[in-house]
Amino acid sequence: SITGSMNDHKRYTVRYRDASSRQIESCYYAGDAFEARVLAMEAVPYIRNHPHSIDLIRCEDDQSGVMAA
């Protein structure tokens, strides 16, 4: 959770395509994939305006935590 300690957080890579179709990846510490998506939307204006541009959210700390769009 957002109010939890950093020990509860894992590293997530959020990958998206920008207006010129380049793949861009950003990393966030989050409690789950949904929180990583919210953080990406807060941090990147393009993602906030185009939330469907995200095509992958991958947990780097646990290989079972892949969420594809």
PDB file of N, CA and C in Angstrom:
ATOM      1  N   SER A   1       0.838  -1.193   0.000  1.00  0.00           N
ATOM      2  CA  SER A   1       0.000   0.000   0.000  1.00  0.00           C
ATOM      3  C   SER A   1       0.869   1.237   0.000  1.00  0.00           C
ATOM      4  N   ILE A   2       0.277   2.353  -0.358  1.00  0.00           N
ATOM      5  CA  ILE A   2       1.019   3.606  -0.422  1.00  0.00           C
ATOM      6  C   ILE A   2       1.496   4.016   0.971  1.00  0.00           C
ATOM      7  N   THR A   3       0.709   3.709   2.003  1.00  0.00           N
ATOM      8  CA  THR A   3       1.091   4.091   3.362  1.00  0.00           C
ATOM      9  C   THR A   3       1.983   3.053   4.033  1.00  0.00           C
ATOM     10  N   GLY A   4       2.212   1.916   3.397  1.00  0.00           N
ATOM     11  CA  GLY A   4       3.053   0.868   3.961  1.00  0.00           C
ATOM     12  C   GLY A   4       4.529   1.237   3.899  1.00  0.00           C
ATOM     13  N   SER A   5       5.347   0.391   4.506  1.00  0.00           N
ATOM     14  CA  SER A   5       6.785   0.652   4.474  1.00  0.00           C
ATOM     15  C   SER A   5       7.350   0.295   3.109  1.00  0.00           C
ATOM     16  N   MET A   6       8.552   0.798   2.817  1.00  0.00           N
ATOM     17  CA  MET A   6       9.187   0.478   1.532  1.00  0.00           C
ATOM     18  C   MET A   6       9.480  -1.015   1.428  1.00  0.00           C
ATOM     19  N   ASN A   7       9.513  -1.726   2.554  1.00  0.00           N
ATOM     20  CA  ASN A   7       9.756  -3.167   2.502  1.00  0.00           C
ATOM     21  C   ASN A   7       8.625  -3.894   1.787  1.00  0.00           C
ATOM     22  N   ASP A   8       7.443  -3.281   1.762  1.00  0.00           N
ATOM     23  CA  ASP A   8       6.303  -3.886   1.091  1.00  0.00           C
ATOM     24  C   ASP A   8       6.323  -3.627  -0.412  1.00  0.00           C
ATOM     25  N   HIS A   9       7.208  -2.758  -0.860  1.00  0.00           N
ATOM     26  CA  HIS A   9       7.221  -2.338  -2.253  1.00  0.00           C
ATOM     27  C   HIS A   9       8.209  -3.172  -3.068  1.00  0.00           C
ATOM     28  N   LYS A  10       7.881  -3.314  -4.324  1.00  0.00           N
ATOM     29  CA  LYS A  10       8.753  -4.013  -5.264  1.00  0.00           C
ATOM     30  C   LYS A  10       9.040  -3.081  -6.431  1.00  0.00           C
ATOM     31  N   ARG A  11      10.050  -3.442  -7.206  1.00  0.00           N
ATOM     32  CA  ARG A  11      10.400  -2.640  -8.389  1.00  0.00           C
ATOM     33  C   ARG A  11       9.538  -3.087  -9.567  1.00  0.00           C
ATOM     34  N   TYR A  12       8.898  -2.136 -10.195  1.00  0.00           N
ATOM     35  CA  TYR A  12       8.079  -2.410 -11.379  1.00  0.00           C
ATOM     36  C   TYR A  12       8.590  -1.583 -12.546  1.00  0.00           C
ATOM     37  N   THR A  13       8.685  -2.220 -13.699  1.00  0.00           N
ATOM     38  CA  THR A  13       8.976  -1.509 -14.940  1.00  0.00           C
ATOM     39  C   THR A  13       7.653  -1.297 -15.661  1.00  0.00           C
ATOM     40  N   VAL A  14       7.406  -0.044 -16.023  1.00  0.00           N
ATOM     41  CA  VAL A  14       6.219   0.301 -16.800  1.00  0.00           C
ATOM     42  C   VAL A  14       6.711   0.676 -18.198  1.00  0.00           C
ATOM     43  N   ARG A  15       6.233  -0.043 -19.206  1.00  0.00           N
ATOM     44  CA  ARG A  15       6.643   0.221 -20.589  1.00  0.00           C
ATOM     45  C   ARG A  15       5.457   0.792 -21.353  1.00  0.00           C
ATOM     46  N   TYR A  16       5.738   1.833 -22.128  1.00  0.00           N
ATOM     47  CA  TYR A  16       4.684   2.434 -22.940  1.00  0.00           C
ATOM     48  C   TYR A  16       5.257   2.895 -24.261  1.00  0.00           C
ATOM     49  N   ARG A  17       4.361   3.202 -25.194  1.00  0.00           N
ATOM     50  CA  ARG A  17       4.753   3.739 -26.497  1.00  0.00           C
ATOM     51  C   ARG A  17       4.333   5.194 -26.562  1.00  0.00           C
ATOM     52  N   ASP A  18       5.256   6.050 -26.996  1.00  0.00           N
ATOM     53  CA  ASP A  18       4.950   7.474 -27.104  1.00  0.00           C
ATOM     54  C   ASP A  18       4.279   7.765 -28.445  1.00  0.00           C
ATOM     55  N   ALA A  19       4.059   9.046 -28.731  1.00  0.00           N
ATOM     56  CA  ALA A  19       3.315   9.441 -29.936  1.00  0.00           C
ATOM     57  C   ALA A  19       3.992   8.982 -31.219  1.00  0.00           C
ATOM     58  N   SER A  20       5.314   8.803 -31.198  1.00  0.00           N
ATOM     59  CA  SER A  20       6.023   8.340 -32.397  1.00  0.00           C
ATOM     60  C   SER A  20       6.312   6.834 -32.341  1.00  0.00           C
ATOM     61  N   SER A  21       5.594   6.110 -31.476  1.00  0.00           N
ATOM     62  CA  SER A  21       5.662   4.644 -31.336  1.00  0.00           C
ATOM     63  C   SER A  21       6.978   4.129 -30.779  1.00  0.00           C
ATOM     64  N   ARG A  22       7.787   4.998 -30.165  1.00  0.00           N
ATOM     65  CA  ARG A  22       9.002   4.516 -29.480  1.00  0.00           C
ATOM     66  C   ARG A  22       8.603   3.855 -28.170  1.00  0.00           C
ATOM     67  N   GLN A  23       9.250   2.731 -27.855  1.00  0.00           N
ATOM     68  CA  GLN A  23       9.022   2.092 -26.559  1.00  0.00           C
ATOM     69  C   GLN A  23       9.874   2.785 -25.514  1.00  0.00           C
ATOM     70  N   ILE A  24       9.248   3.159 -24.405  1.00  0.00           N
ATOM     71  CA  ILE A  24       9.951   3.814 -23.306  1.00  0.00           C
ATOM     72  C   ILE A  24       9.628   3.048 -22.030  1.00  0.00           C
ATOM     73  N   GLU A  25      10.650   2.817 -21.197  1.00  0.00           N
ATOM     74  CA  GLU A  25      10.444   2.121 -19.933  1.00  0.00           C
ATOM     75  C   GLU A  25      10.832   3.033 -18.781  1.00  0.00           C
ATOM     76  N   SER A  26      10.032   2.988 -17.732  1.00  0.00           N
ATOM     77  CA  SER A  26      10.314   3.720 -16.504  1.00  0.00           C
ATOM     78  C   SER A  26      10.133   2.750 -15.345  1.00  0.00           C
ATOM     79  N   CYS A  27      10.903   2.945 -14.276  1.00  0.00           N
ATOM     80  CA  CYS A  27      10.828   2.060 -13.122  1.00  0.00           C
ATOM     81  C   CYS A  27      10.250   2.796 -11.922  1.00  0.00           C
ATOM     82  N   TYR A  28       9.454   2.075 -11.147  1.00  0.00           N
ATOM     83  CA  TYR A  28       8.799   2.640  -9.958  1.00  0.00           C
ATOM     84  C   TYR A  28       8.823   1.608  -8.849  1.00  0.00           C
ATOM     85  N   TYR A  29       8.865   2.080  -7.606  1.00  0.00           N
ATOM     86  CA  TYR A  29       8.679   1.217  -6.446  1.00  0.00           C
ATOM     87  C   TYR A  29       7.220   1.329  -6.055  1.00  0.00           C
ATOM     88  N   ALA A  30       6.532   0.171  -6.030  1.00  0.00           N
ATOM     89  CA  ALA A  30       5.100   0.168  -5.759  1.00  0.00           C
ATOM     90  C   ALA A  30       4.709  -1.118  -5.047  1.00  0.00           C
ATOM     91  N   GLY A  31       3.542  -1.083  -4.433  1.00  0.00           N
ATOM     92  CA  GLY A  31       3.040  -2.261  -3.735  1.00  0.00           C
ATOM     93  C   GLY A  31       2.506  -3.324  -4.667  1.00  0.00           C
ATOM     94  N   ASP A  32       2.011  -2.896  -5.842  1.00  0.00           N
ATOM     95  CA  ASP A  32       1.492  -3.842  -6.827  1.00  0.00           C
ATOM     96  C   ASP A  32       1.495  -3.176  -8.205  1.00  0.00           C
ATOM     97  N   ALA A  33       1.095  -3.928  -9.210  1.00  0.00           N
ATOM     98  CA  ALA A  33       1.132  -3.425 -10.586  1.00  0.00           C
ATOM     99  C   ALA A  33       0.177  -2.251 -10.779  1.00  0.00           C
ATOM    100  N   PHE A  34      -0.974  -2.298 -10.115  1.00  0.00           N
ATOM    101  CA  PHE A  34      -1.924  -1.197 -10.265  1.00  0.00           C
ATOM    102  C   PHE A  34      -1.328   0.105  -9.721  1.00  0.00           C
ATOM    103  N   GLU A  35      -0.682   0.025  -8.568  1.00  0.00           N
ATOM    104  CA  GLU A  35      -0.048   1.219  -7.996  1.00  0.00           C
ATOM    105  C   GLU A  35       1.067   1.732  -8.901  1.00  0.00           C
ATOM    106  N   ALA A  36       1.831   0.823  -9.506  1.00  0.00           N
ATOM    107  CA  ALA A  36       2.886   1.240 -10.438  1.00  0.00           C
ATOM    108  C   ALA A  36       2.281   1.993 -11.614  1.00  0.00           C
ATOM    109  N   ARG A  37       1.129   1.547 -12.099  1.00  0.00           N
ATOM    110  CA  ARG A  37       0.436   2.232 -13.197  1.00  0.00           C
ATOM    111  C   ARG A  37       0.017   3.631 -12.766  1.00  0.00           C
ATOM    112  N   VAL A  38      -0.543   3.745 -11.558  1.00  0.00           N
ATOM    113  CA  VAL A  38      -0.965   5.056 -11.050  1.00  0.00           C
ATOM    114  C   VAL A  38       0.235   5.987 -10.926  1.00  0.00           C
ATOM    115  N   LEU A  39       1.349   5.475 -10.398  1.00  0.00           N
ATOM    116  CA  LEU A  39       2.557   6.297 -10.260  1.00  0.00           C
ATOM    117  C   LEU A  39       3.060   6.762 -11.618  1.00  0.00           C
ATOM    118  N   ALA A  40       3.029   5.870 -12.601  1.00  0.00           N
ATOM    119  CA  ALA A  40       3.463   6.245 -13.944  1.00  0.00           C
ATOM    120  C   ALA A  40       2.562   7.330 -14.516  1.00  0.00           C
ATOM    121  N   MET A  41       1.258   7.212 -14.289  1.00  0.00           N
ATOM    122  CA  MET A  41       0.328   8.224 -14.792  1.00  0.00           C
ATOM    123  C   MET A  41       0.561   9.575 -14.115  1.00  0.00           C
ATOM    124  N   GLU A  42       0.948   9.551 -12.840  1.00  0.00           N
ATOM    125  CA  GLU A  42       1.239  10.797 -12.129  1.00  0.00           C
ATOM    126  C   GLU A  42       2.544  11.418 -12.607  1.00  0.00           C
ATOM    127  N   ALA A  43       3.511  10.585 -12.953  1.00  0.00           N
ATOM    128  CA  ALA A  43       4.859  11.082 -13.269  1.00  0.00           C
ATOM    129  C   ALA A  43       5.030  11.478 -14.731  1.00  0.00           C
ATOM    130  N   VAL A  44       4.275  10.845 -15.632  1.00  0.00           N
ATOM    131  CA  VAL A  44       4.492  11.053 -17.068  1.00  0.00           C
ATOM    132  C   VAL A  44       3.224  11.635 -17.692  1.00  0.00           C
ATOM    133  N   PRO A  45       3.261  12.908 -18.100  1.00  0.00           N
ATOM    134  CA  PRO A  45       2.059  13.520 -18.678  1.00  0.00           C
ATOM    135  C   PRO A  45       1.499  12.752 -19.870  1.00  0.00           C
ATOM    136  N   TYR A  46       2.359  12.181 -20.724  1.00  0.00           N
ATOM    137  CA  TYR A  46       1.860  11.437 -21.882  1.00  0.00           C
ATOM    138  C   TYR A  46       1.021  10.240 -21.445  1.00  0.00           C
ATOM    139  N   ILE A  47       1.485   9.509 -20.420  1.00  0.00           N
ATOM    140  CA  ILE A  47       0.723   8.352 -19.930  1.00  0.00           C
ATOM    141  C   ILE A  47      -0.578   8.828 -19.299  1.00  0.00           C
ATOM    142  N   ARG A  48      -0.539   9.926 -18.564  1.00  0.00           N
ATOM    143  CA  ARG A  48      -1.756  10.458 -17.950  1.00  0.00           C
ATOM    144  C   ARG A  48      -2.807  10.775 -19.027  1.00  0.00           C
ATOM    145  N   ASN A  49      -2.365  11.335 -20.146  1.00  0.00           N
ATOM    146  CA  ASN A  49      -3.279  11.700 -21.228  1.00  0.00           C
ATOM    147  C   ASN A  49      -3.621  10.530 -22.142  1.00  0.00           C
ATOM    148  N   HIS A  50      -2.791   9.481 -22.134  1.00  0.00           N
ATOM    149  CA  HIS A  50      -2.988   8.302 -22.995  1.00  0.00           C
ATOM    150  C   HIS A  50      -2.747   7.033 -22.170  1.00  0.00           C
ATOM    151  N   PRO A  51      -3.606   6.723 -21.201  1.00  0.00           N
ATOM    152  CA  PRO A  51      -3.344   5.573 -20.315  1.00  0.00           C
ATOM    153  C   PRO A  51      -3.249   4.235 -21.048  1.00  0.00           C
ATOM    154  N   HIS A  52      -3.858   4.132 -22.242  1.00  0.00           N
ATOM    155  CA  HIS A  52      -3.785   2.871 -22.991  1.00  0.00           C
ATOM    156  C   HIS A  52      -2.456   2.713 -23.726  1.00  0.00           C
ATOM    157  N   SER A  53      -1.565   3.712 -23.599  1.00  0.00           N
ATOM    158  CA  SER A  53      -0.243   3.588 -24.219  1.00  0.00           C
ATOM    159  C   SER A  53       0.647   2.601 -23.456  1.00  0.00           C
ATOM    160  N   ILE A  54       0.287   2.269 -22.214  1.00  0.00           N
ATOM    161  CA  ILE A  54       1.048   1.287 -21.429  1.00  0.00           C
ATOM    162  C   ILE A  54       0.816  -0.091 -22.038  1.00  0.00           C
ATOM    163  N   ASP A  55       1.910  -0.787 -22.369  1.00  0.00           N
ATOM    164  CA  ASP A  55       1.741  -2.139 -22.917  1.00  0.00           C
ATOM    165  C   ASP A  55       2.358  -3.219 -22.038  1.00  0.00           C
ATOM    166  N   LEU A  56       3.032  -2.828 -20.947  1.00  0.00           N
ATOM    167  CA  LEU A  56       3.603  -3.834 -20.052  1.00  0.00           C
ATOM    168  C   LEU A  56       3.869  -3.223 -18.687  1.00  0.00           C
ATOM    169  N   ILE A  57       3.535  -3.976 -17.638  1.00  0.00           N
ATOM    170  CA  ILE A  57       3.958  -3.643 -16.272  1.00  0.00           C
ATOM    171  C   ILE A  57       4.591  -4.912 -15.730  1.00  0.00           C
ATOM    172  N   ARG A  58       5.883  -4.838 -15.441  1.00  0.00           N
ATOM    173  CA  ARG A  58       6.642  -6.041 -15.051  1.00  0.00           C
ATOM    174  C   ARG A  58       7.253  -5.836 -13.673  1.00  0.00           C
ATOM    175  N   CYS A  59       7.042  -6.804 -12.785  1.00  0.00           N
ATOM    176  CA  CYS A  59       7.676  -6.783 -11.468  1.00  0.00           C
ATOM    177  C   CYS A  59       9.091  -7.329 -11.608  1.00  0.00           C
ATOM    178  N   GLU A  60      10.069  -6.514 -11.266  1.00  0.00           N
ATOM    179  CA  GLU A  60      11.472  -6.922 -11.414  1.00  0.00           C
ATOM    180  C   GLU A  60      11.943  -7.800 -10.259  1.00  0.00           C
ATOM    181  N   ASP A  61      11.205  -7.816  -9.159  1.00  0.00           N
ATOM    182  CA  ASP A  61      11.615  -8.582  -7.995  1.00  0.00           C
ATOM    183  C   ASP A  61      11.029  -9.987  -7.960  1.00  0.00           C
ATOM    184  N   ASP A  62      10.054 -10.252  -8.858  1.00  0.00           N
ATOM    185  CA  ASP A  62       9.354 -11.528  -8.847  1.00  0.00           C
ATOM    186  C   ASP A  62       8.908 -11.814 -10.265  1.00  0.00           C
ATOM    187  N   GLN A  63       9.451 -12.845 -10.882  1.00  0.00           N
ATOM    188  CA  GLN A  63       9.187 -13.114 -12.290  1.00  0.00           C
ATOM    189  C   GLN A  63       7.729 -13.519 -12.548  1.00  0.00           C
ATOM    190  N   SER A  64       6.944 -13.790 -11.500  1.00  0.00           N
ATOM    191  CA  SER A  64       5.549 -14.161 -11.724  1.00  0.00           C
ATOM    192  C   SER A  64       4.652 -12.924 -11.784  1.00  0.00           C
ATOM    193  N   GLY A  65       5.207 -11.729 -11.593  1.00  0.00           N
ATOM    194  CA  GLY A  65       4.391 -10.525 -11.510  1.00  0.00           C
ATOM    195  C   GLY A  65       4.279  -9.747 -12.798  1.00  0.00           C
ATOM    196  N   VAL A  66       4.106 -10.399 -13.936  1.00  0.00           N
ATOM    197  CA  VAL A  66       3.993  -9.691 -15.216  1.00  0.00           C
ATOM    198  C   VAL A  66       2.525  -9.441 -15.527  1.00  0.00           C
ATOM    199  N   MET A  67       2.227  -8.190 -15.889  1.00  0.00           N
ATOM    200  CA  MET A  67       0.869  -7.837 -16.281  1.00  0.00           C
ATOM    201  C   MET A  67       0.955  -7.173 -17.649  1.00  0.00           C
ATOM    202  N   ALA A  68       0.436  -7.809 -18.663  1.00  0.00           N
ATOM    203  CA  ALA A  68       0.451  -7.229 -20.015  1.00  0.00           C
ATOM    204  C   ALA A  68      -0.893  -6.595 -20.308  1.00  0.00           C
ATOM    205  N   ALA A  69      -0.850  -5.510 -21.044  1.00  0.00           N
ATOM    206  CA  ALA A  69      -2.097  -4.802 -21.393  1.00  0.00           C
ATOM    207  C   ALA A  69      -2.754  -5.441 -22.594  1.00  0.00           C
TER     208      ALA A  69
END
